Short mmCIF file of C-alpha atoms in Angstrom, two decimals:
data_model
loop_
_atom_site.label_atom_id
_atom_site.label_comp_id
_atom_site.label_asym_id
_atom_site.label_seq_id
_atom_site.Cartn_x
_atom_site.Cartn_y
_atom_site.Cartn_z
CA PRO T 32 18.75 -11.84 -14.19
CA THR T 33 22.14 -11.38 -12.65
CA ARG T 34 25.37 -12.53 -14.27
CA SER T 35 24.99 -15.95 -12.67
CA GLY T 36 21.56 -16.36 -14.33
CA THR T 37 19.44 -16.02 -11.19
CA THR T 38 16.93 -13.26 -10.69
CA SER T 39 17.68 -10.74 -7.98
CA ALA T 40 15.33 -10.27 -5.06
CA PRO T 41 12.89 -7.37 -5.35
CA ILE T 42 13.55 -4.12 -3.54
CA ASN T 43 11.22 -3.99 -0.53
CA VAL T 44 9.57 -0.64 0.20
CA LYS T 45 7.23 -0.12 3.13
CA LEU T 46 4.77 2.77 3.16
CA LEU T 47 2.59 3.75 6.10
CA LEU T 48 -0.35 6.07 5.43
CA ILE T 49 -1.57 7.91 8.51
CA GLY T 50 -3.90 10.84 8.89
CA ASN T 51 -7.18 12.08 10.24
CA SER T 52 -10.27 9.87 10.13
CA SER T 53 -12.44 9.84 7.01
CA VAL T 54 -9.98 11.58 4.68
CA GLY T 55 -9.67 8.72 2.16
CA LYS T 56 -6.52 6.81 3.12
CA SER T 57 -8.09 3.39 2.48
CA SER T 58 -9.74 4.63 -0.72
CA LEU T 59 -6.35 5.82 -1.98
CA LEU T 60 -4.85 2.42 -1.11
CA LEU T 61 -7.62 0.57 -2.95
CA ARG T 62 -7.31 2.84 -5.99
CA PHE T 63 -3.55 2.33 -6.22
CA SER T 64 -3.41 -1.40 -5.51
CA ASP T 65 -6.63 -2.64 -7.16
CA GLU T 66 -7.20 0.18 -9.68
CA GLN T 67 -10.75 0.79 -8.51
CA TRP T 68 -12.57 3.40 -6.47
CA LEU T 69 -14.66 2.43 -3.49
CA PRO T 70 -18.18 3.86 -3.91
CA GLU T 71 -18.89 6.48 -1.28
CA ASP T 72 -21.96 4.60 0.01
CA GLU T 73 -19.81 1.47 0.58
CA ALA T 74 -16.99 3.24 2.43
CA ASN T 75 -16.59 2.36 6.10
CA ALA T 76 -14.07 3.53 8.66
CA THR T 77 -11.00 1.31 8.85
CA ILE T 78 -10.79 -0.28 12.27
CA GLY T 79 -7.22 -1.31 12.95
CA VAL T 80 -4.98 -1.63 9.89
CA ASP T 81 -5.53 -2.21 6.18
CA PHE T 82 -2.65 -3.77 4.22
CA ARG T 83 -1.85 -4.39 0.56
CA VAL T 84 1.20 -5.55 -1.39
CA HIS T 85 1.79 -4.13 -4.85
CA LYS T 86 4.53 -5.44 -7.13
CA MET T 87 5.87 -3.28 -9.93
CA ASP T 88 8.87 -2.50 -12.10
CA VAL T 89 10.66 0.80 -11.57
CA ARG T 90 13.41 1.62 -14.05
CA GLY T 91 13.86 -2.05 -14.84
CA LYS T 92 14.06 -3.17 -11.20
CA LYS T 93 11.43 -5.22 -9.40
CA VAL T 94 9.90 -3.43 -6.41
CA LYS T 95 7.63 -4.92 -3.77
CA LEU T 96 5.63 -2.13 -2.15
CA SER T 97 3.96 -2.98 1.16
CA ILE T 98 1.34 -0.36 2.00
CA TRP T 99 -0.18 -0.08 5.46
CA VAL T 100 -3.11 2.18 6.35
CA SER T 101 -3.75 2.90 10.00
CA GLY T 102 -7.39 3.56 10.80
CA GLN T 103 -8.82 5.76 13.54
CA CYS T 104 -5.59 7.73 14.07
CA SER T 105 -5.63 9.68 17.30
CA GLY T 106 -2.24 11.31 17.10
CA SER T 107 -0.06 8.60 18.61
CA LEU T 108 1.11 5.47 16.87
CA SER T 109 3.42 2.68 18.04
CA LEU T 110 5.50 0.97 15.36
CA SER T 111 7.00 -1.86 17.38
#
């Protein structure tokens, strides 16, 4: 809480994971956000974008981490 008694808004952090196909970007996202591994026989290529929000405390401050995974990267990406 702040001095006025209200809670402050969380710090927003946006993370974009990009890389070659089939290297484990979505598996890393799932492991971090849901604390589970995706079995290898259930893994499929991400078509489009995968997205997760993870809320946590860092040094006593609330942080809202928005994680985006871009599938099928071909070297160019538009962030508009």
